[in-house]
């Protein structure tokens, strides 16, 4: 069947008003938008107008007489699909509801509702939300092994679901997934496949699906029901996929199955593939041509966001990639010259924060830059700890777009509560926070234990922490928590002993190594990252001479900056992880902690797998429009006094020195 366009514009017949595509698009975009149907790979660099290209492609297809129902648009968020289809509506007058457009999951749901009976799925199946999925998994595991969740180092239902979900989406064996992404569960990996099988059987028996089933069963439908697959291939003459570099194994196979006719346009950028830990597979984009013979590649490389100097540095980051393992591309600037990016070496995290604070103040007060146009980007949450402290003290409002502030993160608050309680056993709110972490202990149970310990300590004139370990108090502990009570109270005792004689960093270190570390292993799938964040507290604690001073400082920070207490003005400096910044842009960008072991991270270096980190660095530098500062400390504060000497990131040392300006703080700021 010949799908090529005749180049007579059928917009008059299609009801689509004429659009001057030539005038609306640059040469690269125009070539992609008006390309002959067939397998098309659109490599759209950062800031090059990817969404515009996709939107105009849909409008172009309509102008050529393609009916809305013949176009399938797959995106990663409903927001992206909505925005594109509304823009198409503005251009063409065609209502969004006439297309099949949305996330892979939402389109999978539609397909299964209509044709699921071909693989034995009833039309009235129910979709479980995340809580319901975890609850069902919990029931199944307890039926299979009633002691599994009794061991607090085993994953709770939430983290366990994360492990099984990643294995399903990447179509990798569970043990391989555990070894690579969840090594804290290595010793029990053999127990998980039977749980996964029992969970799948239970869902089938109840006619319920979880979110991952929407993809797995849609792919099964396309593979096992040839007539349904043929219907879709016939119906959707054009398949368009946004952010193709983020597809996982199942999503890529779904696209291939739907586009058996190879009338597929995949839009993406291999240099921005940064989500392998969520299941995204870099190879999907790299092998697209193998699966779709005759692929025509279009490169969209004109960048409207950044100055030529920032783009020269971004191109330098990509030039350092291993040859043959990526698509060659070079961002070209549409803008006039600006200043070269600055590489700023500071003594430690504190001086780095001080430099950023002073430069930020200068930008806002002297140069008239809006606070919301300034972003501070980092690889991991704890890298921004000193910045948060400096900004809080200086009264500069900031917003963490990647979630809650460091000291408000759940595991950080838990750990601080252990220390707060030992420092002041009258602090009942700190006690309640840690006591309810015990199995089956709620607020009432926590209060009952506290009252018993208080009475016993008073009566026997004992230290409150010592009183907790006595038999009199243990009788008030619920039977589910009794097994853990000894290690829980022993941990509090260790913190108490160190607090009498040791420095704040020793107290924090002792708290991290105690009962709470085992609790975290079962509570959080991203246990390893969270442990790194807690260890960053050791360096923070080393700044203080006594624990009270440190706890006061943390309370003040939380009191002043917590969004529960203070309305953060909308126009505030943004602090965000690089992952969260993807797709955003700012006039001024500071990338911090760009030292080997921080960015790229230590684990990536040890695994000899830094390419995704390099792509992440590329995403970071391409967020900047006018000014870019790449900062790194010479000493890692988190190693405590004496520190640990750091070297600048390989992502800096690989660059040609003429791409940036080294900034010597003393000369610039007179320190």
XYZ file of C-alpha atoms in Angstrom:
671
model
C 0.000 0.000 0.000
C 1.506 3.346 -1.037
C 1.344 5.839 1.805
C 3.268 8.637 0.097
C 1.635 12.022 -0.104
C 0.598 13.563 -3.339
C 1.841 17.081 -2.814
C -1.397 18.760 -3.733
C -2.560 20.472 -0.518
C -5.884 18.903 0.386
C -6.582 21.266 3.255
C -9.622 22.590 1.444
C -11.112 19.060 1.384
C -9.939 18.154 4.873
C -11.640 21.164 6.441
C -8.263 22.340 7.766
C -7.572 26.058 7.187
C -4.461 26.650 5.074
C -1.275 26.948 7.157
C 1.930 28.514 5.884
C 4.240 25.744 7.106
C 7.262 27.288 5.375
C 6.881 30.591 7.221
C 6.119 28.980 10.598
C 9.143 26.673 10.776
C 12.897 26.797 10.319
C 14.512 24.702 7.562
C 15.218 21.685 9.801
C 11.745 21.690 11.359
C 10.104 22.158 7.954
C 12.002 19.180 6.496
C 10.872 16.947 9.395
C 7.260 18.199 9.417
C 6.786 17.696 5.648
C 8.782 14.443 5.336
C 7.328 11.640 3.224
C 5.566 9.007 5.381
C 7.754 6.115 6.420
C 10.011 5.349 9.353
C 11.260 8.736 10.584
C 13.647 9.400 13.441
C 13.684 13.054 14.476
C 16.735 13.847 16.612
C 15.693 17.080 18.304
C 18.444 18.733 20.342
C 17.823 20.630 23.572
C 15.844 23.851 23.050
C 15.280 23.175 19.352
C 11.468 23.198 19.227
C 10.666 19.489 19.485
C 7.058 20.018 20.593
C 6.511 22.544 17.823
C 7.773 20.018 15.272
C 5.435 17.267 16.483
C 2.456 19.615 16.669
C 2.997 20.901 13.151
C 3.505 17.330 11.900
C -0.005 16.449 13.095
C -1.373 19.612 11.441
C 0.530 18.769 8.232
C -0.887 15.238 8.106
C -4.397 16.660 8.505
C -3.745 19.173 5.708
C -2.785 16.248 3.468
C -6.159 14.623 3.979
C -5.231 12.191 6.766
C -8.221 11.783 9.092
C -7.756 12.477 12.830
C -8.773 8.889 13.650
C -5.825 7.633 11.570
C -3.261 9.377 13.782
C -1.992 7.927 17.066
C 0.039 10.246 19.322
C 1.921 8.620 22.201
C 3.426 10.783 24.955
C 4.829 10.350 28.464
C 2.448 12.653 30.272
C -1.204 13.473 29.724
C -0.189 17.130 30.025
C 2.118 16.839 26.980
C -0.618 15.156 24.901
C -3.202 17.755 25.937
C -0.909 20.669 25.123
C -0.040 19.269 21.696
C -3.620 18.478 20.736
C -4.862 21.881 21.949
C -2.180 23.505 19.836
C -3.295 21.363 16.875
C -6.849 22.535 17.562
C -5.706 26.182 17.488
C -3.923 25.573 14.175
C -6.515 23.413 12.414
C -9.827 23.639 14.255
C -9.818 19.845 14.719
C -11.119 18.890 18.189
C -8.636 17.024 20.471
C -11.252 14.325 21.169
C -11.098 13.138 17.551
C -7.545 11.794 17.991
C -6.206 8.875 19.929
C -3.592 10.804 21.882
C -2.216 10.316 25.367
C 0.193 8.334 27.514
C 1.100 4.748 26.708
C -0.906 3.688 29.771
C -4.064 5.610 28.828
C -4.030 4.333 25.235
C -3.341 0.803 26.535
C -6.418 1.089 28.746
C -8.556 2.163 25.754
C -7.288 -0.692 23.601
C -7.865 -3.304 26.313
C -11.385 -2.037 27.091
C -12.372 -2.588 23.457
C -10.390 -5.697 22.483
C -9.183 -7.259 25.765
C -11.599 -10.179 25.390
C -9.294 -11.486 22.617
C -6.828 -12.439 25.397
C -9.478 -13.447 27.927
C -9.793 -10.086 29.661
C -13.337 -9.021 30.603
C -14.415 -5.546 29.461
C -15.312 -4.498 33.002
C -11.854 -5.024 34.503
C -10.882 -2.666 37.344
C -7.609 -0.725 37.440
C -5.888 -0.731 40.820
C -4.201 2.464 41.963
C -0.745 2.311 43.556
C -2.066 1.806 47.123
C -4.472 -0.937 46.056
C -1.731 -2.718 44.080
C 0.580 -2.699 47.100
C -2.224 -3.885 49.359
C -2.997 -6.850 47.078
C 0.707 -7.708 46.829
C 0.920 -7.628 50.646
C -1.979 -10.100 50.960
C -0.378 -12.431 48.439
C 3.056 -12.359 50.074
C 1.577 -12.997 53.527
C -0.307 -15.987 52.142
C 2.895 -17.361 50.561
C 5.219 -16.557 53.472
C 3.645 -15.148 56.605
C 7.020 -14.214 58.136
C 8.388 -12.243 55.161
C 7.260 -8.801 56.322
C 8.183 -9.597 59.938
C 11.832 -9.149 59.009
C 12.272 -5.383 58.854
C 15.229 -5.596 56.464
C 12.975 -7.214 53.833
C 11.198 -4.790 51.506
C 7.759 -3.654 52.627
C 4.967 -3.877 50.014
C 5.824 -0.495 48.421
C 9.527 -1.129 47.756
C 8.761 -4.754 46.793
C 6.272 -3.490 44.210
C 8.958 -1.126 42.830
C 11.366 -4.045 42.334
C 8.792 -6.223 40.554
C 7.548 -3.275 38.482
C 11.012 -2.385 37.178
C 11.660 -6.020 36.245
C 8.341 -6.146 34.354
C 8.892 -2.900 32.459
C 12.429 -3.792 31.415
C 11.466 -7.450 30.821
C 14.521 -8.540 32.781
C 14.669 -11.379 35.324
C 13.925 -10.301 38.882
C 17.321 -11.418 40.236
C 19.146 -9.345 37.585
C 16.991 -6.304 38.444
C 17.745 -6.710 42.165
C 21.505 -7.019 41.602
C 21.655 -3.930 39.420
C 19.216 -1.523 41.063
C 18.329 -2.862 44.535
C 21.481 -4.593 45.891
C 20.213 -4.228 49.468
C 17.828 -7.117 48.683
C 20.439 -9.445 47.106
C 20.159 -12.092 49.829
C 16.416 -12.597 49.337
C 16.173 -12.236 45.550
C 15.366 -15.963 45.137
C 12.175 -15.444 47.184
C 10.675 -12.845 44.864
C 9.722 -14.704 41.623
C 7.091 -16.877 43.399
C 5.580 -13.692 44.897
C 5.405 -12.139 41.423
C 3.689 -15.232 40.003
C 1.159 -15.417 42.863
C 0.420 -11.686 42.525
C -0.236 -12.061 38.779
C -2.546 -15.040 39.410
C -4.475 -13.168 42.117
C -5.091 -10.187 39.807
C -6.341 -12.455 37.046
C -8.675 -14.239 39.474
C -10.166 -10.892 40.549
C -10.319 -9.308 37.037
C -8.122 -6.428 38.193
C -5.114 -4.792 36.518
C -2.338 -2.603 37.846
C -0.693 0.161 35.786
C 2.058 -2.130 34.470
C -0.585 -4.566 33.168
C -1.916 -1.819 30.900
C 1.367 -2.050 28.993
C 2.099 -5.770 29.392
C -1.378 -6.888 28.348
C -1.588 -4.372 25.493
C 1.640 -5.846 24.117
C 0.256 -9.370 24.658
C -2.905 -8.361 22.778
C -0.862 -7.079 19.821
C 1.268 -10.239 19.761
C -1.366 -12.916 20.404
C -4.353 -11.500 18.531
C -3.134 -10.965 14.935
C -6.516 -9.670 13.770
C -6.487 -6.970 16.483
C -2.890 -6.050 15.610
C -3.896 -5.825 11.927
C -6.876 -3.621 12.827
C -4.640 -1.173 14.726
C -1.986 -1.110 11.989
C -4.725 -0.408 9.457
C -6.495 2.157 11.567
C -3.458 4.138 12.724
C -1.765 4.973 9.457
C 0.543 7.328 11.342
C 2.113 6.622 14.745
C 3.882 9.557 16.407
C 5.956 9.103 19.579
C 7.221 11.931 21.785
C 10.360 11.656 23.995
C 11.242 8.354 22.351
C 14.535 8.123 24.292
C 12.483 7.573 27.474
C 10.685 4.439 26.235
C 11.229 1.222 28.150
C 11.444 -2.242 26.601
C 7.681 -2.869 26.563
C 6.822 0.576 25.189
C 9.330 0.202 22.380
C 7.869 -3.209 21.460
C 4.342 -1.739 21.502
C 5.433 0.990 19.064
C 7.046 -1.629 16.780
C 3.913 -3.801 16.873
C 1.576 -0.876 16.124
C 3.823 0.428 13.367
C 4.243 -2.770 11.405
C 3.630 -0.556 8.360
C 6.654 1.532 9.467
C 4.641 4.759 9.195
C 6.172 5.902 12.451
C 7.769 9.152 13.550
C 9.863 8.854 16.717
C 11.015 12.159 18.162
C 13.745 12.207 20.774
C 17.315 12.977 21.732
C 19.753 10.228 22.674
C 21.801 12.876 24.524
C 18.916 13.392 26.969
C 18.323 9.723 27.882
C 18.661 9.969 31.701
C 16.011 7.634 33.129
C 17.503 4.116 32.970
C 16.722 3.711 36.696
C 13.047 4.045 35.753
C 13.416 1.486 32.986
C 14.157 3.727 29.977
C 16.361 1.854 27.504
C 18.974 3.858 25.593
C 19.197 1.057 23.006
C 15.611 1.611 21.801
C 16.642 4.819 20.082
C 20.082 3.584 19.006
C 18.631 0.495 17.254
C 15.506 2.165 15.806
C 16.936 1.949 12.254
C 17.563 -1.798 12.598
C 13.928 -2.422 13.501
C 12.563 -0.015 10.896
C 14.568 -0.462 7.697
C 14.776 2.590 5.475
C 14.564 5.019 8.405
C 15.163 8.628 7.403
C 16.879 10.657 10.119
C 16.177 14.360 10.505
C 18.295 16.447 12.849
C 16.861 19.579 14.456
C 19.884 21.350 15.865
C 19.062 25.063 15.907
C 18.744 26.042 19.535
C 16.643 29.084 20.457
C 17.373 28.973 24.178
C 21.060 29.512 24.872
C 23.931 31.782 23.847
C 26.554 30.393 21.411
C 29.076 30.196 24.268
C 26.823 27.955 26.372
C 26.098 25.751 23.351
C 29.808 25.457 22.500
C 30.352 24.009 25.961
C 27.311 21.693 25.596
C 28.700 20.425 22.274
C 32.046 19.876 24.010
C 30.292 17.650 26.588
C 28.840 15.510 23.755
C 32.156 15.388 21.858
C 33.631 13.461 24.783
C 31.131 10.588 24.332
C 32.612 7.281 23.118
C 32.572 7.189 19.325
C 29.886 5.073 17.661
C 27.716 4.908 20.785
C 25.593 7.955 20.028
C 24.201 9.989 17.150
C 26.470 12.803 16.005
C 24.826 16.159 16.492
C 25.830 19.753 17.070
C 23.629 22.417 18.597
C 23.749 25.704 16.702
C 22.735 28.989 18.318
C 20.037 31.263 16.975
C 21.037 33.902 19.544
C 23.790 36.528 19.746
C 27.007 36.109 21.717
C 27.097 36.196 25.510
C 29.702 35.516 28.182
C 31.598 32.253 28.339
C 30.445 29.778 31.020
C 32.385 30.079 34.278
C 34.048 27.177 36.063
C 34.243 28.082 39.749
C 36.530 26.241 42.155
C 35.784 26.764 45.853
C 37.418 25.462 49.011
C 34.391 23.453 50.168
C 30.584 23.249 50.037
C 30.278 26.208 52.361
C 32.350 28.538 50.193
C 30.474 27.256 47.139
C 27.199 28.221 48.830
C 28.621 31.596 49.843
C 29.710 32.357 46.263
C 26.273 31.424 44.893
C 24.512 33.489 47.565
C 26.598 36.596 46.750
C 26.290 36.180 42.989
C 22.523 35.576 43.293
C 22.070 38.715 45.401
C 24.064 40.710 42.871
C 22.006 39.373 39.958
C 18.719 40.225 41.670
C 19.626 43.529 43.346
C 22.133 45.038 40.900
C 21.325 43.471 37.545
C 17.554 43.198 37.834
C 17.297 39.458 37.150
C 13.987 37.984 38.362
C 14.624 35.422 41.164
C 12.509 32.832 39.313
C 14.980 33.004 36.397
C 17.821 31.710 38.586
C 18.261 27.965 39.116
C 20.707 25.934 41.171
C 20.987 22.389 39.825
C 22.549 19.375 41.523
C 23.041 15.662 40.984
C 21.751 14.571 44.425
C 19.611 16.218 47.101
C 22.333 16.414 49.726
C 24.661 18.448 47.480
C 22.347 21.415 48.071
C 22.405 21.200 51.872
C 24.791 24.142 52.370
C 22.929 26.253 49.786
C 19.652 25.755 51.669
C 21.382 26.732 54.910
C 22.981 29.853 53.388
C 19.766 31.023 51.708
C 17.691 30.411 54.856
C 20.112 32.423 56.984
C 20.202 35.255 54.455
C 16.399 35.325 54.217
C 16.380 34.686 50.468
C 13.197 32.745 49.608
C 13.855 29.654 47.506
C 11.757 26.856 46.189
C 12.799 23.247 45.829
C 11.066 22.135 42.668
C 12.301 18.575 43.113
C 10.245 18.013 46.225
C 10.706 18.858 49.896
C 13.649 20.641 51.446
C 16.490 18.486 52.711
C 15.598 18.671 56.405
C 11.935 17.993 55.639
C 12.639 14.746 53.795
C 11.048 11.873 55.677
C 14.177 9.836 56.458
C 16.127 12.955 57.474
C 13.348 14.026 59.849
C 13.187 10.513 61.308
C 16.908 10.418 61.997
C 16.922 13.919 63.507
C 13.966 12.872 65.713
C 16.098 10.034 67.206
C 18.755 12.571 68.121
C 16.232 15.187 69.339
C 14.569 12.650 71.613
C 17.813 11.453 73.179
C 18.980 15.065 73.637
C 15.678 15.934 75.324
C 13.483 12.999 76.391
C 10.694 15.470 77.261
C 10.292 16.059 73.510
C 7.188 13.913 73.068
C 6.673 14.812 69.415
C 10.172 13.473 68.602
C 9.321 10.300 70.579
C 6.015 9.832 68.757
C 7.727 10.206 65.384
C 10.229 7.410 66.060
C 8.022 5.083 68.123
C 5.406 4.731 65.373
C 8.121 3.324 63.080
C 7.896 0.132 65.145
C 5.541 -2.554 63.808
C 1.896 -1.982 64.745
C 2.677 0.929 67.087
C 0.333 3.876 66.537
C 0.085 7.242 68.258
C -1.854 5.796 71.222
C 0.611 2.951 71.676
C 3.529 5.396 71.523
C 1.921 7.550 74.226
C 1.254 4.509 76.432
C 4.910 3.398 76.235
C 6.087 6.960 76.920
C 3.879 7.292 80.000
C 5.139 3.966 81.392
C 8.801 4.968 80.842
C 8.201 8.381 82.378
C 6.656 6.857 85.516
C 9.391 4.248 85.827
C 12.219 6.770 85.336
C 10.702 9.057 87.989
C 10.054 6.272 90.465
C 13.466 4.638 90.129
C 15.285 7.938 89.492
C 16.736 6.536 86.306
C 17.668 8.054 83.023
C 14.656 8.051 80.695
C 16.502 6.224 77.866
C 17.639 3.507 80.316
C 14.078 3.183 81.637
C 12.824 2.316 78.149
C 14.791 -0.940 78.147
C 13.308 -2.224 81.426
C 10.798 -5.063 81.638
C 8.203 -2.760 83.237
C 8.117 -0.661 80.073
C 8.441 -3.584 77.674
C 5.098 -4.959 78.902
C 3.407 -1.920 77.330
C 4.899 -2.658 73.884
C 2.576 -4.341 71.371
C 3.465 -7.955 70.662
C 4.371 -7.219 67.016
C 6.992 -4.693 68.151
C 8.471 -6.810 70.969
C 11.041 -8.559 68.746
C 12.497 -5.229 67.709
C 12.247 -3.493 71.040
C 15.686 -4.618 72.260
C 17.553 -3.341 69.184
C 15.444 -0.154 69.103
C 16.225 0.751 72.729
C 19.863 -0.368 72.363
C 20.216 2.058 69.475
C 18.824 4.918 71.604
C 21.252 3.952 74.393
C 24.221 4.024 71.970
C 23.210 7.510 70.778
C 22.878 8.611 74.403
C 26.336 7.261 75.361
C 28.032 8.973 72.402
C 26.149 12.204 73.076
C 27.699 12.448 76.563
C 31.254 12.329 75.316
C 31.341 12.645 71.555
C 31.053 15.367 68.973
C 27.854 15.962 66.951
C 29.204 14.079 63.908
C 29.789 10.971 66.069
C 26.222 11.218 67.349
C 24.814 11.381 63.815
C 27.076 8.540 62.662
C 25.920 6.356 65.593
C 22.263 7.136 64.863
C 22.711 6.168 61.196
C 24.376 2.844 62.050
C 21.697 1.805 64.512
C 18.208 0.323 64.341
C 17.058 2.927 61.818
C 19.414 1.664 59.076
C 17.694 -1.743 59.103
C 14.285 -0.091 59.164
C 15.175 1.988 56.082
C 16.249 -1.082 54.143
C 12.719 -2.437 54.266
C 10.977 0.926 53.958
C 12.647 2.441 50.892
C 13.444 0.977 47.490
C 15.958 3.830 47.016
C 17.624 2.925 50.324
C 21.163 3.427 48.947
C 20.472 7.014 47.833
C 18.777 7.844 51.118
C 21.692 6.422 53.101
C 24.023 8.712 51.135
C 21.837 11.656 52.102
C 21.967 10.704 55.784
C 25.747 10.364 55.608
C 25.868 13.931 54.290
C 24.513 14.920 57.718
C 27.793 13.752 59.301
C 29.682 16.476 57.410
C 26.996 19.000 58.306
C 27.218 18.023 61.997
C 31.004 18.503 61.980
C 30.402 22.275 61.745
C 28.957 22.360 65.270
C 30.602 22.013 68.666
C 27.568 20.697 70.490
C 24.433 18.833 69.512
C 22.004 21.426 70.911
C 23.437 24.090 68.619
C 23.009 21.810 65.628
C 19.439 20.845 66.511
C 18.521 24.499 67.062
C 19.892 25.417 63.661
C 17.855 22.658 61.984
C 14.668 23.696 63.823
C 15.197 27.310 62.795
C 15.712 26.299 59.175
C 12.569 24.219 59.136
C 10.599 26.926 60.932
C 11.706 29.722 58.621
C 11.561 27.919 55.325
C 8.847 25.329 55.678
C 6.111 26.070 53.216
C 3.635 25.109 55.927
C 4.590 28.281 57.801
C 5.664 30.740 55.136
C 4.092 31.490 51.785
C 6.943 31.229 49.308
C 6.573 33.981 46.698
C 6.043 32.508 43.239
C 9.052 34.391 41.870
C 11.771 32.650 43.900
C 15.168 31.128 43.182
C 14.729 27.499 42.125
C 16.724 24.617 43.602
C 16.269 21.341 41.762
C 17.912 18.066 40.834
C 19.021 17.896 37.213
C 16.499 15.098 36.569
C 13.658 17.353 37.671
C 14.927 20.266 35.575
C 14.631 18.450 32.244
C 12.413 20.447 29.892
C 12.828 23.671 31.921
C 14.946 26.741 31.152
C 16.380 29.618 33.189
C 18.295 32.833 32.468
C 21.014 31.938 34.981
C 22.062 28.406 35.945
C 24.501 27.275 38.642
C 25.449 23.575 38.444
C 27.005 22.628 41.787
C 29.129 19.786 43.120
C 30.695 19.073 39.716
C 33.519 16.950 41.164
C 34.381 13.319 40.496
C 32.469 11.154 42.965
C 29.660 13.721 43.167
C 28.875 14.326 39.481
C 29.506 11.739 38.069
C 28.518 9.859 41.196
C 30.801 7.422 42.954
C 28.689 4.381 42.084
C 28.674 5.235 38.366
C 32.485 5.562 38.433
C 32.919 2.258 40.296
C 30.617 0.484 37.813
C 32.534 2.113 34.914
C 29.211 3.382 33.631
C 29.385 7.167 33.431
C 27.683 7.764 30.069
C 24.229 8.391 31.537
C 25.840 10.784 34.027
C 27.480 12.617 31.104
C 24.087 12.952 29.406
C 22.709 14.260 32.706
C 25.457 16.898 32.784
C 24.538 17.852 29.200
C 20.896 18.279 30.291
C 22.097 20.487 33.175
C 24.197 22.878 31.063
C 21.546 23.179 28.323
C 19.005 24.586 30.815
C 20.904 27.908 30.818
C 19.892 30.763 28.550
C 22.310 33.607 29.402
C 24.812 32.669 32.098
C 26.181 29.322 33.247
C 28.309 28.693 36.361
C 29.810 25.238 36.904
C 30.964 24.976 40.528
C 32.930 22.380 42.446
C 34.429 22.215 45.943
C 38.036 21.082 46.518
C 37.167 19.447 49.827
C 34.107 17.305 50.605
C 32.547 18.688 53.797
C 30.618 15.506 54.369
C 33.826 13.662 55.141
C 34.060 15.686 58.353
C 37.063 17.672 59.647
C 40.137 17.279 57.466
C 37.783 16.434 54.615
C 38.364 14.427 51.525
C 40.158 16.061 48.626
C 38.101 16.214 45.436
C 39.157 16.596 41.829
C 37.121 18.503 39.250
C 34.663 16.284 37.382
C 35.956 14.479 34.297
C 33.124 16.295 32.514
C 35.091 19.529 33.108
C 38.607 18.173 32.493
C 37.534 16.583 29.184
C 36.507 20.010 27.859
C 38.808 22.235 25.874
C 39.857 25.063 28.272
C 38.849 27.721 25.737
C 35.173 26.758 26.216
C 34.995 28.295 29.700
C 36.436 30.932 31.977
C 38.004 29.785 35.258
C 36.703 32.091 37.993
C 39.027 32.932 40.837
C 36.743 34.021 43.633
C 39.278 36.179 45.496
C 40.009 38.351 42.481
C 36.338 38.687 41.622
C 34.847 39.186 45.062
C 37.782 40.417 47.140
C 37.601 37.630 49.710
